[in-house]
PDB file of C-alpha atoms and ligand atoms in Angstrom:
ATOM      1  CA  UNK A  53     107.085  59.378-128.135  1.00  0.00           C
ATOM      2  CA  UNK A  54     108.791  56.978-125.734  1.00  0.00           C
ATOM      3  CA  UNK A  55     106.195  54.455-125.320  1.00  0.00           C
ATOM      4  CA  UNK A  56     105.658  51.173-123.006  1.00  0.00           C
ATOM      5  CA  UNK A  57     105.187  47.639-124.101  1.00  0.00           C
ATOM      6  CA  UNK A  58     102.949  45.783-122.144  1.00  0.00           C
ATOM      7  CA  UNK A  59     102.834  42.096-122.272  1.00  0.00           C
ATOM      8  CA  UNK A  60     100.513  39.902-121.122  1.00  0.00           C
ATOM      9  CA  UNK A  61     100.820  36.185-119.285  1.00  0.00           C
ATOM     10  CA  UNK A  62      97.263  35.298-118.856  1.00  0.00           C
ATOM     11  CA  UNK A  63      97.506  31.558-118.112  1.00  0.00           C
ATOM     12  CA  UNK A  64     101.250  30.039-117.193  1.00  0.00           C
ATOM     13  CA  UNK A  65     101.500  26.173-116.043  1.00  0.00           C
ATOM     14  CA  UNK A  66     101.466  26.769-112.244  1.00  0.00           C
ATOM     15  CA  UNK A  67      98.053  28.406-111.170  1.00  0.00           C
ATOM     16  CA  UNK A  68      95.641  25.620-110.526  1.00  0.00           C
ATOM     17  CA  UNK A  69      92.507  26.219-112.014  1.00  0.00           C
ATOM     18  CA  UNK A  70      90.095  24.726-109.230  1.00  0.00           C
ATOM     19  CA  UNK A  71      91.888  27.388-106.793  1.00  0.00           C
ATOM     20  CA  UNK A  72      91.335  30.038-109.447  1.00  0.00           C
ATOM     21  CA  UNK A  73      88.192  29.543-111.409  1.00  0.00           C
ATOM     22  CA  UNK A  74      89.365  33.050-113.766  1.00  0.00           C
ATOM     23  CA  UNK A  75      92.083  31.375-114.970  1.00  0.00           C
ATOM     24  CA  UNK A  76      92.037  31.191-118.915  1.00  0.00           C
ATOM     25  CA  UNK A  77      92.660  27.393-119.456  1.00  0.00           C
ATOM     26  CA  UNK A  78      90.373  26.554-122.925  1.00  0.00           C
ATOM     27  CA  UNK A  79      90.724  28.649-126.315  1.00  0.00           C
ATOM     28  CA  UNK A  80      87.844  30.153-126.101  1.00  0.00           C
ATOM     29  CA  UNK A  81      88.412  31.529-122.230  1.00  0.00           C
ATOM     30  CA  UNK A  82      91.993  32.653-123.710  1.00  0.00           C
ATOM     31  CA  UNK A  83      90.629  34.525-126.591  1.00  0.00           C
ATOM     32  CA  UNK A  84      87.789  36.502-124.493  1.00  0.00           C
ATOM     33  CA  UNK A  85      91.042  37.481-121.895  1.00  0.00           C
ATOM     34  CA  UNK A  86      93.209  38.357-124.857  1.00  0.00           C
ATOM     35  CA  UNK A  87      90.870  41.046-126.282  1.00  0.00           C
ATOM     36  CA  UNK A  88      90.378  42.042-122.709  1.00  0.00           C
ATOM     37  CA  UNK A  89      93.461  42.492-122.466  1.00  0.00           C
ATOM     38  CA  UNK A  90      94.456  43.838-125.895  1.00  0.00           C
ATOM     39  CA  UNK A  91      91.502  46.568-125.217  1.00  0.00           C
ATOM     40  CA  UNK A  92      93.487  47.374-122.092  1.00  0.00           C
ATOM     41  CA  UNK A  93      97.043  47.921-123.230  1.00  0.00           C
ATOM     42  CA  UNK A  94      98.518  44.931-124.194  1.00  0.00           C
ATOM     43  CA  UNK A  95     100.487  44.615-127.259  1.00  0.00           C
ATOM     44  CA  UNK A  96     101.783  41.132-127.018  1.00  0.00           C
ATOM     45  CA  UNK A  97     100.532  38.088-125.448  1.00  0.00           C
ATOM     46  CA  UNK A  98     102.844  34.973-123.606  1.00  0.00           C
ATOM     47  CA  UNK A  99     101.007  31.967-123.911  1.00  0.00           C
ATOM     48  CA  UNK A 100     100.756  28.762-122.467  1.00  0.00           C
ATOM     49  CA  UNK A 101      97.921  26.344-122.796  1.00  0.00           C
ATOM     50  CA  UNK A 102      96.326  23.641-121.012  1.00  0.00           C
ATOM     51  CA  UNK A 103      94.421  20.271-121.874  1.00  0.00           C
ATOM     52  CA  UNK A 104      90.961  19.545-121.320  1.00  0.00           C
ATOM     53  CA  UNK A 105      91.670  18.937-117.779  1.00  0.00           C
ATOM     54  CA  UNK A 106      92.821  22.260-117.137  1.00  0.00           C
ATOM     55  CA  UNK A 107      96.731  20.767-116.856  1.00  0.00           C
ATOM     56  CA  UNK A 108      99.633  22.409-118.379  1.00  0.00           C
ATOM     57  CA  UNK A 109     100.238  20.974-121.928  1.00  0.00           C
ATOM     58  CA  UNK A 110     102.476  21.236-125.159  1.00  0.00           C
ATOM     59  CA  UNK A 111     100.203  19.454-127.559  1.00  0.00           C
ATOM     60  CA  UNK A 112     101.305  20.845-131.285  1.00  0.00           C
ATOM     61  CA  UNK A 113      97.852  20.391-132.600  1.00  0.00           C
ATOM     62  CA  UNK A 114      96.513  22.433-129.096  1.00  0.00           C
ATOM     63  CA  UNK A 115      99.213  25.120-129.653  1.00  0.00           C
ATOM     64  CA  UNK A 116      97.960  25.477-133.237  1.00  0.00           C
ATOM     65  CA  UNK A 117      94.448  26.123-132.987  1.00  0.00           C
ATOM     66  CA  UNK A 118      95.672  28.852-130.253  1.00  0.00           C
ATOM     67  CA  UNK A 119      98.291  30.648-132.267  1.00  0.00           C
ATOM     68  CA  UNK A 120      95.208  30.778-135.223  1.00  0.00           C
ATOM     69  CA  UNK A 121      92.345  31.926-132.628  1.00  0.00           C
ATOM     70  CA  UNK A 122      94.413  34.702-131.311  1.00  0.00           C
ATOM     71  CA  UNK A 123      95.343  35.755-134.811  1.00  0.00           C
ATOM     72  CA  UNK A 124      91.978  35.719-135.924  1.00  0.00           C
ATOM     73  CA  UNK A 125      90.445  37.445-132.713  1.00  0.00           C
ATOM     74  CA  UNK A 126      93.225  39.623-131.702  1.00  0.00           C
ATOM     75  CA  UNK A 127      96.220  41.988-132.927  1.00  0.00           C
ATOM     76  CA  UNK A 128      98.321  41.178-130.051  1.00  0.00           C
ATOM     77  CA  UNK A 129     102.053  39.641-130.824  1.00  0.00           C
ATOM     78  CA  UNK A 130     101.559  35.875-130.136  1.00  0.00           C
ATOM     79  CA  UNK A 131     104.612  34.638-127.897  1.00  0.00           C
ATOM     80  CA  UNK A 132     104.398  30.854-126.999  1.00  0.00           C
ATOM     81  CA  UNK A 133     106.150  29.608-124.242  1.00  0.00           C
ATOM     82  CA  UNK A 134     109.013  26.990-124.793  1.00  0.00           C
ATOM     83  CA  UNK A 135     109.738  26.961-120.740  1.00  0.00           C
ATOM     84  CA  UNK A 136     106.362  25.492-120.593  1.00  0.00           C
ATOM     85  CA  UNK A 137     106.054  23.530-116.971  1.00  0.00           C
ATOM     86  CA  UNK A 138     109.132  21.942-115.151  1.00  0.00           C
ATOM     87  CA  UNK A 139     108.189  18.814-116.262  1.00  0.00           C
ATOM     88  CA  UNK A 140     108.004  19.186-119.963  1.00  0.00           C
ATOM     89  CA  UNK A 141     110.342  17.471-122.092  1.00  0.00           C
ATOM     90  CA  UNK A 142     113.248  18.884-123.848  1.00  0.00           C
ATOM     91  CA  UNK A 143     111.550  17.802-126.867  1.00  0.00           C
ATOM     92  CA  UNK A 144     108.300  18.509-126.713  1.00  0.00           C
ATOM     93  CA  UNK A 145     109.795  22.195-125.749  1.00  0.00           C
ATOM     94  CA  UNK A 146     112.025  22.856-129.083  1.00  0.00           C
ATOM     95  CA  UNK A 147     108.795  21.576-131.115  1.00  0.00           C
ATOM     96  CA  UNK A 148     106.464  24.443-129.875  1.00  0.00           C
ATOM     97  CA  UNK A 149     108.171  26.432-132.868  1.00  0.00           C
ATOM     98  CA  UNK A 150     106.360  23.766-135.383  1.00  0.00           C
ATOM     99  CA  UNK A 151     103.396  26.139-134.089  1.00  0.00           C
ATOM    100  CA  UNK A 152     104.705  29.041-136.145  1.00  0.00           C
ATOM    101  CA  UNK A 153     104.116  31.662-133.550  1.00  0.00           C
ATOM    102  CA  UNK A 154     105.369  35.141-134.042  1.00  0.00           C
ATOM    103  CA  UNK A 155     107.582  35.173-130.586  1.00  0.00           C
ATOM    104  CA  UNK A 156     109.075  32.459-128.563  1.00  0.00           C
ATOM    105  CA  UNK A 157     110.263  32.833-124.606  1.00  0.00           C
ATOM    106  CA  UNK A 158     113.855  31.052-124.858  1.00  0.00           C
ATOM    107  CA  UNK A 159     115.143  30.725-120.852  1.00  0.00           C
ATOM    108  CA  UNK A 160     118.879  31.494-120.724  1.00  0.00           C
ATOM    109  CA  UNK A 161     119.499  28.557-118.360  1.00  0.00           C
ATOM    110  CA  UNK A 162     118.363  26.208-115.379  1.00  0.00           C
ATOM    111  CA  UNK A 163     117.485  28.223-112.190  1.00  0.00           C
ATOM    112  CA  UNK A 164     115.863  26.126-108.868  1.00  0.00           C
ATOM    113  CA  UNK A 165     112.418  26.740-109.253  1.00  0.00           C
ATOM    114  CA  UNK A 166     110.696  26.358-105.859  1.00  0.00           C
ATOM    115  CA  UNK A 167     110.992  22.111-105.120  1.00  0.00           C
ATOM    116  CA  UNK A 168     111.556  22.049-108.966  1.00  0.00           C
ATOM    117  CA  UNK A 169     114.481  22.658-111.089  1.00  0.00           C
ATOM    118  CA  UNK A 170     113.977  24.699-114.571  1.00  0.00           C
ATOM    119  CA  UNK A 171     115.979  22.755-116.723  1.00  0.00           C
ATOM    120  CA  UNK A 172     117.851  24.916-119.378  1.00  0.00           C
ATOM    121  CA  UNK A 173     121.543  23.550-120.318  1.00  0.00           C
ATOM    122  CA  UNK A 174     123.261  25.806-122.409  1.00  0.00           C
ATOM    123  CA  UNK A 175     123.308  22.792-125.657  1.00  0.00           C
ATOM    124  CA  UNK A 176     119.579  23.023-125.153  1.00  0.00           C
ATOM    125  CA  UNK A 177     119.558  26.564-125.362  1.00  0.00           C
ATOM    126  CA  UNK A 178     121.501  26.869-128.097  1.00  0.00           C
ATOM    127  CA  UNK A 179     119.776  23.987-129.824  1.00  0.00           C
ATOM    128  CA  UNK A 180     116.473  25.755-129.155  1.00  0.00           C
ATOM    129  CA  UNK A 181     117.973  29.296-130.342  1.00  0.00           C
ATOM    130  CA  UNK A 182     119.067  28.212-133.429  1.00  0.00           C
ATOM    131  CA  UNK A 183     116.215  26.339-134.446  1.00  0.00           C
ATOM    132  CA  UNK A 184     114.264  30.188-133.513  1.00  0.00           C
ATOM    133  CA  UNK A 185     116.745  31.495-135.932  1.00  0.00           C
ATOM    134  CA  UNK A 186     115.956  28.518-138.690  1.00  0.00           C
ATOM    135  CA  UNK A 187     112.178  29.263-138.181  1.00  0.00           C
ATOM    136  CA  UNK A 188     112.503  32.744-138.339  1.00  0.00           C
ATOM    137  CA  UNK A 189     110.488  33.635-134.688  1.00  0.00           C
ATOM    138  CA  UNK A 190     111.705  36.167-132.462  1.00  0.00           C
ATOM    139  CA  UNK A 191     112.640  35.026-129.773  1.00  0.00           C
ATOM    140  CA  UNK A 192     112.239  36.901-125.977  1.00  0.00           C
ATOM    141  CA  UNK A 193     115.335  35.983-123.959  1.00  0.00           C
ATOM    142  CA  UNK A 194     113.943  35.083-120.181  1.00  0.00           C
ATOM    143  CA  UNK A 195     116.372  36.034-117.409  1.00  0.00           C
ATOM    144  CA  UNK A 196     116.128  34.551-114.041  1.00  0.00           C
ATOM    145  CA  UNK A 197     119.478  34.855-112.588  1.00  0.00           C
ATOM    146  CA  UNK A 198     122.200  37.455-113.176  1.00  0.00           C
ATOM    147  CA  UNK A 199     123.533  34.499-114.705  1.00  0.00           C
ATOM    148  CA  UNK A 200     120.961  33.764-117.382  1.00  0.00           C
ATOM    149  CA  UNK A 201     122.236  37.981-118.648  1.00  0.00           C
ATOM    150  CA  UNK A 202     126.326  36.557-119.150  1.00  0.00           C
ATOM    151  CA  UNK A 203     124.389  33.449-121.314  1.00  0.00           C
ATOM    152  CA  UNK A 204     122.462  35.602-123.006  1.00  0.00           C
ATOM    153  CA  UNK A 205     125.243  37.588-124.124  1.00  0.00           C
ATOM    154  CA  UNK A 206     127.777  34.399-125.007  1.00  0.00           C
ATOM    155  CA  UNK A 207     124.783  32.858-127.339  1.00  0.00           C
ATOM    156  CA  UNK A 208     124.466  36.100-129.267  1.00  0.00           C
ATOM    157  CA  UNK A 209     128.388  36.285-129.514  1.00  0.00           C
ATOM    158  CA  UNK A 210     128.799  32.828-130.821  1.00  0.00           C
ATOM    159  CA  UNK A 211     125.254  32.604-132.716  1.00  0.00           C
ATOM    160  CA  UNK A 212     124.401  35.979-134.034  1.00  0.00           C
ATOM    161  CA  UNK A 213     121.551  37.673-133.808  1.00  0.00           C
ATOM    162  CA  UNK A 214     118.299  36.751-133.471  1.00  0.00           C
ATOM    163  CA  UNK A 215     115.813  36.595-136.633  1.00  0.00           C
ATOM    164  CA  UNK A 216     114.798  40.141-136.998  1.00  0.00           C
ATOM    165  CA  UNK A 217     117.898  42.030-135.872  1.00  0.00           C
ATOM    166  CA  UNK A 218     116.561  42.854-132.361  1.00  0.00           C
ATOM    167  CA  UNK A 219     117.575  41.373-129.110  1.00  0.00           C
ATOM    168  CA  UNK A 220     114.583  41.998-126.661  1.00  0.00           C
ATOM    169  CA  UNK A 221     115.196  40.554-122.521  1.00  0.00           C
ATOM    170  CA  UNK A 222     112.553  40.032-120.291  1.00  0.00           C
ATOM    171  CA  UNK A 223     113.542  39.873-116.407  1.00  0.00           C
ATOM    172  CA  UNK A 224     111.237  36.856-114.585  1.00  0.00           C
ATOM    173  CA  UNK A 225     112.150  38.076-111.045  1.00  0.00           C
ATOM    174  CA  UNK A 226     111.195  36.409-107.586  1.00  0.00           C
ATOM    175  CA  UNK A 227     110.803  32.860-108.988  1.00  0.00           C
ATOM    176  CA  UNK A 228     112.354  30.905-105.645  1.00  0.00           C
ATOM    177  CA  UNK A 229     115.707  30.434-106.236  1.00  0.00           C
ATOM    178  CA  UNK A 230     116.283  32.956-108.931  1.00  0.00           C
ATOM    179  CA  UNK A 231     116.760  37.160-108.251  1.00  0.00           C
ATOM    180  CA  UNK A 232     114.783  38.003-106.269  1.00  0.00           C
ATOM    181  CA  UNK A 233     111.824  40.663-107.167  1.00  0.00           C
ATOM    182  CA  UNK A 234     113.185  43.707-105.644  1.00  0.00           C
ATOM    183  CA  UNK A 235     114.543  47.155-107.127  1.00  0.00           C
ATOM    184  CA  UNK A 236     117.689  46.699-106.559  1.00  0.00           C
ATOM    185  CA  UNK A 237     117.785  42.997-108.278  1.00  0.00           C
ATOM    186  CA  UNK A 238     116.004  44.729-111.070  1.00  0.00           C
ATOM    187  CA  UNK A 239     118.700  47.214-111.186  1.00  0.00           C
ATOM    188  CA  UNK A 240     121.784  44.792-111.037  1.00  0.00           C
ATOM    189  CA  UNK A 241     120.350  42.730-114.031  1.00  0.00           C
ATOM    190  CA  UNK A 242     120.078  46.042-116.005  1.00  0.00           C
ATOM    191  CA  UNK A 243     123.041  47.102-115.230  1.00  0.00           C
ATOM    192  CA  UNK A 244     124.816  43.389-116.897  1.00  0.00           C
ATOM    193  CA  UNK A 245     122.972  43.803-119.650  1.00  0.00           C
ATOM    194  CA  UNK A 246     125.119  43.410-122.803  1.00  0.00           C
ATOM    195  CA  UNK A 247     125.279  45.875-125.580  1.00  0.00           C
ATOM    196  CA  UNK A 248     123.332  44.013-127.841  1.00  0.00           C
ATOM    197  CA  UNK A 249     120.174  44.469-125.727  1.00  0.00           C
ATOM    198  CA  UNK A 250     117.766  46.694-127.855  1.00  0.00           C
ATOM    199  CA  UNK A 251     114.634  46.532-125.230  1.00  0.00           C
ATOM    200  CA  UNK A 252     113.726  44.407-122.257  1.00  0.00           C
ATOM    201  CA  UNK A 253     111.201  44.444-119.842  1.00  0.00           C
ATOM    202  CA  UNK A 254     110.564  43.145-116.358  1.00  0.00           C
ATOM    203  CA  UNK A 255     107.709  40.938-114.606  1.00  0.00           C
ATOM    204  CA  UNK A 256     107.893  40.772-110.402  1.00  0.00           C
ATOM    205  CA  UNK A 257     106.458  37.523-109.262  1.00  0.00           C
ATOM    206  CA  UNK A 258     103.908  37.590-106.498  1.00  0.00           C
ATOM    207  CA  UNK A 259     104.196  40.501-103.863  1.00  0.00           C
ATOM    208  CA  UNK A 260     107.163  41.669-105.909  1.00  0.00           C
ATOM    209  CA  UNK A 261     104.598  42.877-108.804  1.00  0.00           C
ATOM    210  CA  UNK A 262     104.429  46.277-108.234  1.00  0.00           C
ATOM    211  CA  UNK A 263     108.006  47.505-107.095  1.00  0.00           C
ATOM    212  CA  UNK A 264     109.145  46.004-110.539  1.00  0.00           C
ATOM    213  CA  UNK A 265     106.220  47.010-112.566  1.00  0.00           C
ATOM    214  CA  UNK A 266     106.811  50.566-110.999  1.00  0.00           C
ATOM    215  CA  UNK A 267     110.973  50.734-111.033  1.00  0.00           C
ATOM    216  CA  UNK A 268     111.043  49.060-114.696  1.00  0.00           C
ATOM    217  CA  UNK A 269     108.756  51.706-116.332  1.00  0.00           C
ATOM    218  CA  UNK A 270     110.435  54.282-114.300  1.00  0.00           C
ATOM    219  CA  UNK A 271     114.094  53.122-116.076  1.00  0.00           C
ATOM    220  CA  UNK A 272     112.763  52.635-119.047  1.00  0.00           C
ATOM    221  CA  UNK A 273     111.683  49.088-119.726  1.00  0.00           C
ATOM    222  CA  UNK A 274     108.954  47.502-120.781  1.00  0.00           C
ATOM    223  CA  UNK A 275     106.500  45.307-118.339  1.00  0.00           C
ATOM    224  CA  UNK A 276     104.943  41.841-118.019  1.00  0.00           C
ATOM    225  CA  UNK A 277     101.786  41.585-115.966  1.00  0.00           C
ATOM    226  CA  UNK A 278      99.193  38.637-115.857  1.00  0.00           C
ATOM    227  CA  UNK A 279      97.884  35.468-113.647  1.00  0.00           C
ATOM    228  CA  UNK A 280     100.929  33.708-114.894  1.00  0.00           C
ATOM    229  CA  UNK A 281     103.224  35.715-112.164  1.00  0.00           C
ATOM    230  CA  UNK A 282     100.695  37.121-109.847  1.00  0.00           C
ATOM    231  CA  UNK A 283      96.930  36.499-108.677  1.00  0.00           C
ATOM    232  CA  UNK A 284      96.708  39.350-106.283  1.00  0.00           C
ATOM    233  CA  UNK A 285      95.229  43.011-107.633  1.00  0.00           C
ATOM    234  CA  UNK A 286      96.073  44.137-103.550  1.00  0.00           C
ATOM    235  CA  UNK A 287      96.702  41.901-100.342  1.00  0.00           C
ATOM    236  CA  UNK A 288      93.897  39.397 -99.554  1.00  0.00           C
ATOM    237  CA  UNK A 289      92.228  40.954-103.074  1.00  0.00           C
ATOM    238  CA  UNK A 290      92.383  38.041-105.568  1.00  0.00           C
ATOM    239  CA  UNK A 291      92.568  38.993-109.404  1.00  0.00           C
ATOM    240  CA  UNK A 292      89.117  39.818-111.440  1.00  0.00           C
ATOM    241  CA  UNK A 293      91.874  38.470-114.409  1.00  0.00           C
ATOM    242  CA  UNK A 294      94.517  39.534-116.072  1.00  0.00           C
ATOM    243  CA  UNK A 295      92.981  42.533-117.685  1.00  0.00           C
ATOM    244  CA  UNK A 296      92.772  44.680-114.717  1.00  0.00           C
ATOM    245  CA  UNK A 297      96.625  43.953-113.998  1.00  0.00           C
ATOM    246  CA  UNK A 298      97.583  45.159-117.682  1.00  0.00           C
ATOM    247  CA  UNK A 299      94.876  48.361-117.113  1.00  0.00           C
ATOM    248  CA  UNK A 300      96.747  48.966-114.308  1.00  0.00           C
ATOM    249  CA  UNK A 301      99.730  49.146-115.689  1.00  0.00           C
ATOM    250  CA  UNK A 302      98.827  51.054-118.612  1.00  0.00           C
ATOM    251  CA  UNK A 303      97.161  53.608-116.323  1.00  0.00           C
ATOM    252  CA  UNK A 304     100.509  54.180-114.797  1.00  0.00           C
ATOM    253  CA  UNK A 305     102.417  54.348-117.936  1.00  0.00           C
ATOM    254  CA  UNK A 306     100.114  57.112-118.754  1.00  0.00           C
ATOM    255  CA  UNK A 307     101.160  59.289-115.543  1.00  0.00           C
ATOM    256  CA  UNK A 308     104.788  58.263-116.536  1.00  0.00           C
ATOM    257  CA  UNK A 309     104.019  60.003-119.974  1.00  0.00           C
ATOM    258  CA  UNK A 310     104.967  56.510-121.215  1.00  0.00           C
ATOM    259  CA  UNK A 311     101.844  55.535-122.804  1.00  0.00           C
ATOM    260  CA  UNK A 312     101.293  51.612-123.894  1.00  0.00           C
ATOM    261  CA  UNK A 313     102.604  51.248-127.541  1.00  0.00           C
ATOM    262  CA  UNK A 314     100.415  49.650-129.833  1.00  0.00           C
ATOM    263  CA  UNK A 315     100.686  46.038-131.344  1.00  0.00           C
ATOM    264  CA  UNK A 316     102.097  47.519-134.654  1.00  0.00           C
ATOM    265  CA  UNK A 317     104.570  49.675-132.202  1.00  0.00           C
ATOM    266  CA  UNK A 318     105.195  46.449-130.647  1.00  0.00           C
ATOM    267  CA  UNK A 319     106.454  44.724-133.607  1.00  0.00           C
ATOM    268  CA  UNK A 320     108.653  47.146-134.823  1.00  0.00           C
ATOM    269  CA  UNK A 321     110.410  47.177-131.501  1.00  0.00           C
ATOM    270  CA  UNK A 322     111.304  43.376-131.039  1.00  0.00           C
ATOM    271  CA  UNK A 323     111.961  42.976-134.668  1.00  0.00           C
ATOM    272  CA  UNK A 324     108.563  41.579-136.492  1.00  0.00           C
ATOM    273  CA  UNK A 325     108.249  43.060-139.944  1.00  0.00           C
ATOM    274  CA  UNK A 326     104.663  44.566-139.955  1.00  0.00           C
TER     275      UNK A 326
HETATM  276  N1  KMH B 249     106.615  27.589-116.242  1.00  0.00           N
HETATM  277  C1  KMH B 249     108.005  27.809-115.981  1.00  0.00           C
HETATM  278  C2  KMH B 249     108.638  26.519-115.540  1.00  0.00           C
HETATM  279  C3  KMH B 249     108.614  30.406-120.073  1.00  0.00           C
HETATM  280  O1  KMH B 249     107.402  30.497-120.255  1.00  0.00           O
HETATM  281  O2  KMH B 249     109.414  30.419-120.996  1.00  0.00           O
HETATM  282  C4  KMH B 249     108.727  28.343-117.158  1.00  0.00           C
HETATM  283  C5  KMH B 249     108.200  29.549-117.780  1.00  0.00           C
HETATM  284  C6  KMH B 249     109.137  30.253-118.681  1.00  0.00           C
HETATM  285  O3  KMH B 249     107.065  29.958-117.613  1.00  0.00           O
HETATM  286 ZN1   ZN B 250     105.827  31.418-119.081  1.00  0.00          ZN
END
């Protein structure tokens, strides 16, 4: 059966948590929204943490006890982040693979990113896709710009493939100065995807949510849902969580006859050996 992945990003590094108290910032918040989630759909989780005062952080030994307490309390796929927050260190981003997760986000290059910039170069990307390769973590290949699908495609030319044979794309769409998070941008990056693609999936930032939640299961792709890129269920209706976002989708996968694939599913897909 044609099934749907359904990832999760409970936490990212730009919701503030004193705005939004249901944010998952400590381990123990992140593992009670992970099985929430995992109960609801999810198959695989994209995680970013945050230090005892609730501020975006890529502390190995932090990252560590994650990756173990969503292992031990959950089946989901653990994907850390290496975008982590705009002002992270090249450095400190390439060492989030010392973590040993199963999955690793690798952004195929700088896009504006509101005031910010995203800083990806392509000797960092390479540097950072190699080392995936070396630790043997499959990566997911974020694309914010039509231009981040042409870099995905040279680094796979020049580098091979990624540790497990499968080359899975996720679209981040409506980040400010990056696609924006319409159908049609959804379709254009689709469209330049190169052959070695084997799945990707699609996550609409903000109001552009649920025109790409509902246009990427409707072509065929796979979905990201979660506080990270949106905190409203409905207009003026803030989020209960991220659980209710990933039921949601999962409900409509259903009517799609697209049902959410399960963790093991999951793995197989993207290229983790049970
Ligand atoms: N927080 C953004 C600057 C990723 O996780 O790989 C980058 C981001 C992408 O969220
Ligand atoms: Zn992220």
């Amino acid at each position: 059966m044609n099934r749907t992945l359904i990832t999760v990003a409970p936490t990212g590094a730009e919701i503030d948590k004193a705005t939004w108290p249901q944010l998952p910032t400590t381990v123990e918040e992140l593992v009670a929204e992970a099985r929430a989630c995992e109960a609801a759909g999810a198959a695989m989780i994209h995680v970013h943490i945050r230090d005892g005062e609730h501020r975006p952080t890529l502390d190995l030994g932090r990252l560590r006890e994650t990756v173990a307490a969503l292992r031990e309390n959950t089946g989901l796929i653990v994907q850390l982040s290496t975008g982590g927050s705009v002002h992270d260190p090249f450095a400190d981003r390439l060492k989030v693979l010392d973590a040993a997760p199963d999955s690793c986000s690798i952004t195929c290059g700088t896009v504006n990113f509101g005031n910010d910039v995203f800083s990806n170069p392509w000797p960092f990307v390479v540097d950072l896709y190699q080392r995936s390769q070396a630790a043997q973590v499959v990566p997911e290949f974020e694309l914010f710009d039509l231009g981040h699908v042409a870099t995905l495609e040279r680094l796979v030319g020049e580098f091979g493939l990624p540790y497990g044979g499968k080359v899975h794309a996720d679209f981040v769409l409506g980040v400010p100065g990056g696609l924006p998070a319409t159908v049609p941008a959804l379709v254009a990056g689709v469209q330049a995807l190169p052959a070695a693609v084997t799945s990707w999936s699609a996550t609409g930032i903000g109001r552009g949510h649920l025109p790409v939640l509902a246009a990427s299961l409707a072509m065929g792709g796979h979905v990201r849902v979660g506080m990270e890129d949106n905190v409203f269920f409905a207009p003026r209706r803030p989020v209960t969580g991220s659980a209710e976002l990933v039921a949601r989708a999962a409900t409509l996968a259903n009517h799609l006859q697209r049902p959410a694939m399960s963790p093991a599913q999951a793995r197989e897909l993207i290229g983790l050996s049970a």
